[in-house]
Amino acid sequence: QVQLRESGGAAVEAGGSLRLSCVVSKFTIATKCLAWFRQAPGKAREGVARIDYAGRNFYYSDAVKGRFTISQDDAKNTVYLQMSDLRPEDTALYTCAAEDDYVCSGWSAFEYWGQGTQVTVYS
């Protein structure tokens, strides 16, 4: 079955950077909608970045715009989230997701999910 496996989470000092990776199996990402979500303790899950149109269209939440970058490597079937200027409020479990469509249908139609990787930002 389709599997998404995240890695790259860590504890990092505020102002630092991390790159998260999500390796996707049994599902070709080249022409699909892909996204990163996060969930902080006691808060609802929120979408932070998504990519579609074969990697040519991007969307970011206001909370991360200008600091995070989503990208994909079709040869490795992997999605990345480059995070810079990290803040304590970025602390959360980060999860990647995939939708079996060329264009993302907002944040609510993702069919496949990973287990997540923890990011902790300390000041």
PDB file of C-alpha atoms in Angstrom:
ATOM      1  CA  GLN A   1       0.000   0.000   0.000  1.00  0.00           C
ATOM      2  CA  VAL A   2       0.995   3.658  -0.297  1.00  0.00           C
ATOM      3  CA  GLN A   3       3.487   4.720   2.358  1.00  0.00           C
ATOM      4  CA  LEU A   4       4.829   8.130   3.288  1.00  0.00           C
ATOM      5  CA  ARG A   5       7.812   8.239   5.609  1.00  0.00           C
ATOM      6  CA  GLU A   6       9.047  11.502   7.068  1.00  0.00           C
ATOM      7  CA  SER A   7      12.458  12.246   8.512  1.00  0.00           C
ATOM      8  CA  GLY A   8      14.617  15.188   9.466  1.00  0.00           C
ATOM      9  CA  GLY A   9      12.840  16.423  12.561  1.00  0.00           C
ATOM     10  CA  ALA A  10      15.025  17.562  15.457  1.00  0.00           C
ATOM     11  CA  ALA A  11      15.401  20.006  18.308  1.00  0.00           C
ATOM     12  CA  VAL A  12      16.876  23.260  17.038  1.00  0.00           C
ATOM     13  CA  GLU A  13      17.563  26.688  18.458  1.00  0.00           C
ATOM     14  CA  ALA A  14      15.360  29.587  17.374  1.00  0.00           C
ATOM     15  CA  GLY A  15      16.669  31.153  14.181  1.00  0.00           C
ATOM     16  CA  GLY A  16      18.001  27.848  12.928  1.00  0.00           C
ATOM     17  CA  SER A  17      17.073  25.742   9.907  1.00  0.00           C
ATOM     18  CA  LEU A  18      15.935  22.212   9.181  1.00  0.00           C
ATOM     19  CA  ARG A  19      15.040  20.237   6.094  1.00  0.00           C
ATOM     20  CA  LEU A  20      12.316  17.635   6.371  1.00  0.00           C
ATOM     21  CA  SER A  21      12.062  14.786   3.880  1.00  0.00           C
ATOM     22  CA  CYS A  22       9.120  12.570   2.969  1.00  0.00           C
ATOM     23  CA  VAL A  23       9.842   9.462   0.925  1.00  0.00           C
ATOM     24  CA  VAL A  24       6.761   8.156  -0.846  1.00  0.00           C
ATOM     25  CA  SER A  25       6.313   4.515  -1.837  1.00  0.00           C
ATOM     26  CA  LYS A  26       3.766   2.842  -4.156  1.00  0.00           C
ATOM     27  CA  PHE A  27       2.586   6.259  -5.413  1.00  0.00           C
ATOM     28  CA  THR A  28       4.264   8.347  -8.101  1.00  0.00           C
ATOM     29  CA  ILE A  29       4.416  11.959  -6.954  1.00  0.00           C
ATOM     30  CA  ALA A  30       5.412  13.606 -10.240  1.00  0.00           C
ATOM     31  CA  THR A  31       1.918  14.819 -11.169  1.00  0.00           C
ATOM     32  CA  LYS A  32       0.178  14.802  -7.807  1.00  0.00           C
ATOM     33  CA  CYS A  33      -0.749  17.218  -5.061  1.00  0.00           C
ATOM     34  CA  LEU A  34       1.602  17.054  -2.077  1.00  0.00           C
ATOM     35  CA  ALA A  35       1.595  18.897   1.210  1.00  0.00           C
ATOM     36  CA  TRP A  36       3.056  19.353   4.661  1.00  0.00           C
ATOM     37  CA  PHE A  37       0.878  19.743   7.739  1.00  0.00           C
ATOM     38  CA  ARG A  38       1.754  20.308  11.362  1.00  0.00           C
ATOM     39  CA  GLN A  39       0.073  19.830  14.707  1.00  0.00           C
ATOM     40  CA  ALA A  40       1.228  21.415  17.926  1.00  0.00           C
ATOM     41  CA  PRO A  41       0.177  20.016  21.316  1.00  0.00           C
ATOM     42  CA  GLY A  42      -3.384  21.027  22.134  1.00  0.00           C
ATOM     43  CA  LYS A  43      -3.956  22.560  18.717  1.00  0.00           C
ATOM     44  CA  ALA A  44      -5.681  21.469  15.536  1.00  0.00           C
ATOM     45  CA  ARG A  45      -3.689  20.223  12.576  1.00  0.00           C
ATOM     46  CA  GLU A  46      -2.906  22.968  10.072  1.00  0.00           C
ATOM     47  CA  GLY A  47      -1.653  22.929   6.518  1.00  0.00           C
ATOM     48  CA  VAL A  48       1.595  24.824   6.057  1.00  0.00           C
ATOM     49  CA  ALA A  49       2.669  24.199   2.453  1.00  0.00           C
ATOM     50  CA  ARG A  50       1.435  22.424  -0.632  1.00  0.00           C
ATOM     51  CA  ILE A  51       2.661  21.893  -4.183  1.00  0.00           C
ATOM     52  CA  ASP A  52       0.880  20.796  -7.363  1.00  0.00           C
ATOM     53  CA  TYR A  53       0.814  21.277 -11.146  1.00  0.00           C
ATOM     54  CA  ALA A  54       3.827  18.978 -11.399  1.00  0.00           C
ATOM     55  CA  GLY A  55       5.790  21.087  -8.978  1.00  0.00           C
ATOM     56  CA  ARG A  56       5.024  24.448 -10.550  1.00  0.00           C
ATOM     57  CA  ASN A  57       2.377  25.808  -8.167  1.00  0.00           C
ATOM     58  CA  PHE A  58       2.951  26.518  -4.486  1.00  0.00           C
ATOM     59  CA  TYR A  59       0.885  27.641  -1.544  1.00  0.00           C
ATOM     60  CA  TYR A  60       2.032  28.578   1.954  1.00  0.00           C
ATOM     61  CA  SER A  61       0.177  29.479   5.104  1.00  0.00           C
ATOM     62  CA  ASP A  62       0.700  33.009   6.362  1.00  0.00           C
ATOM     63  CA  ALA A  63       2.510  31.633   9.411  1.00  0.00           C
ATOM     64  CA  VAL A  64       5.371  30.191   7.328  1.00  0.00           C
ATOM     65  CA  LYS A  65       5.378  32.270   4.142  1.00  0.00           C
ATOM     66  CA  GLY A  66       8.850  33.550   3.360  1.00  0.00           C
ATOM     67  CA  ARG A  67      10.515  31.091   5.771  1.00  0.00           C
ATOM     68  CA  PHE A  68       9.507  27.636   4.510  1.00  0.00           C
ATOM     69  CA  THR A  69       9.928  26.157   1.024  1.00  0.00           C
ATOM     70  CA  ILE A  70       8.272  23.016  -0.305  1.00  0.00           C
ATOM     71  CA  SER A  71       9.885  21.104  -3.152  1.00  0.00           C
ATOM     72  CA  GLN A  72       9.881  17.690  -4.748  1.00  0.00           C
ATOM     73  CA  ASP A  73      12.412  15.380  -6.344  1.00  0.00           C
ATOM     74  CA  ASP A  74      10.538  13.154  -8.762  1.00  0.00           C
ATOM     75  CA  ALA A  75      13.534  10.893  -9.342  1.00  0.00           C
ATOM     76  CA  LYS A  76      13.651  10.118  -5.620  1.00  0.00           C
ATOM     77  CA  ASN A  77       9.862  10.266  -5.188  1.00  0.00           C
ATOM     78  CA  THR A  78      10.500  12.544  -2.237  1.00  0.00           C
ATOM     79  CA  VAL A  79       8.956  15.758  -0.958  1.00  0.00           C
ATOM     80  CA  TYR A  80      10.948  18.255   1.082  1.00  0.00           C
ATOM     81  CA  LEU A  81      10.189  21.085   3.453  1.00  0.00           C
ATOM     82  CA  GLN A  82      13.068  23.490   3.920  1.00  0.00           C
ATOM     83  CA  MET A  83      12.485  25.520   7.074  1.00  0.00           C
ATOM     84  CA  SER A  84      14.518  28.559   8.031  1.00  0.00           C
ATOM     85  CA  ASP A  85      14.329  31.263  10.698  1.00  0.00           C
ATOM     86  CA  LEU A  86      12.581  28.767  12.940  1.00  0.00           C
ATOM     87  CA  ARG A  87      10.588  30.079  15.887  1.00  0.00           C
ATOM     88  CA  PRO A  88       9.333  28.407  19.074  1.00  0.00           C
ATOM     89  CA  GLU A  89       5.794  28.577  17.662  1.00  0.00           C
ATOM     90  CA  ASP A  90       6.922  26.276  14.823  1.00  0.00           C
ATOM     91  CA  THR A  91       7.250  23.448  17.349  1.00  0.00           C
ATOM     92  CA  ALA A  92       4.942  20.649  16.168  1.00  0.00           C
ATOM     93  CA  LEU A  93       4.645  17.199  14.668  1.00  0.00           C
ATOM     94  CA  TYR A  94       5.125  17.653  10.914  1.00  0.00           C
ATOM     95  CA  THR A  95       3.347  15.262   8.580  1.00  0.00           C
ATOM     96  CA  CYS A  96       3.413  14.926   4.822  1.00  0.00           C
ATOM     97  CA  ALA A  97       0.349  14.055   2.773  1.00  0.00           C
ATOM     98  CA  ALA A  98      -0.554  13.225  -0.817  1.00  0.00           C
ATOM     99  CA  GLU A  99      -3.674  13.624  -2.893  1.00  0.00           C
ATOM    100  CA  ASP A 100      -4.250  11.564  -6.026  1.00  0.00           C
ATOM    101  CA  ASP A 101      -4.908  14.561  -8.257  1.00  0.00           C
ATOM    102  CA  TYR A 102      -2.921  16.968 -10.433  1.00  0.00           C
ATOM    103  CA  VAL A 103      -4.391  19.960  -8.606  1.00  0.00           C
ATOM    104  CA  CYS A 104      -4.791  20.292  -4.849  1.00  0.00           C
ATOM    105  CA  SER A 105      -8.360  20.588  -3.577  1.00  0.00           C
ATOM    106  CA  GLY A 106      -7.475  22.888  -0.723  1.00  0.00           C
ATOM    107  CA  TRP A 107      -6.400  21.255   2.538  1.00  0.00           C
ATOM    108  CA  SER A 108      -9.158  18.701   3.010  1.00  0.00           C
ATOM    109  CA  ALA A 109      -8.864  16.039   0.292  1.00  0.00           C
ATOM    110  CA  PHE A 110      -5.596  14.300   1.135  1.00  0.00           C
ATOM    111  CA  GLU A 111      -5.843  10.529   0.970  1.00  0.00           C
ATOM    112  CA  TYR A 112      -2.414   9.406   2.088  1.00  0.00           C
ATOM    113  CA  TRP A 113      -0.574  10.414   5.250  1.00  0.00           C
ATOM    114  CA  GLY A 114       2.708   9.745   6.966  1.00  0.00           C
ATOM    115  CA  GLN A 115       3.281   9.256  10.689  1.00  0.00           C
ATOM    116  CA  GLY A 116       5.102  12.528  11.194  1.00  0.00           C
ATOM    117  CA  THR A 117       8.435  13.828  12.414  1.00  0.00           C
ATOM    118  CA  GLN A 118       8.846  16.038  15.486  1.00  0.00           C
ATOM    119  CA  VAL A 119      10.297  19.515  15.260  1.00  0.00           C
ATOM    120  CA  THR A 120      11.092  21.331  18.483  1.00  0.00           C
ATOM    121  CA  VAL A 121      12.354  24.910  18.449  1.00  0.00           C
ATOM    122  CA  TYR A 122      13.807  26.273  21.680  1.00  0.00           C
ATOM    123  CA  SER A 123      14.793  29.809  22.586  1.00  0.00           C
TER     124      SER A 123
END
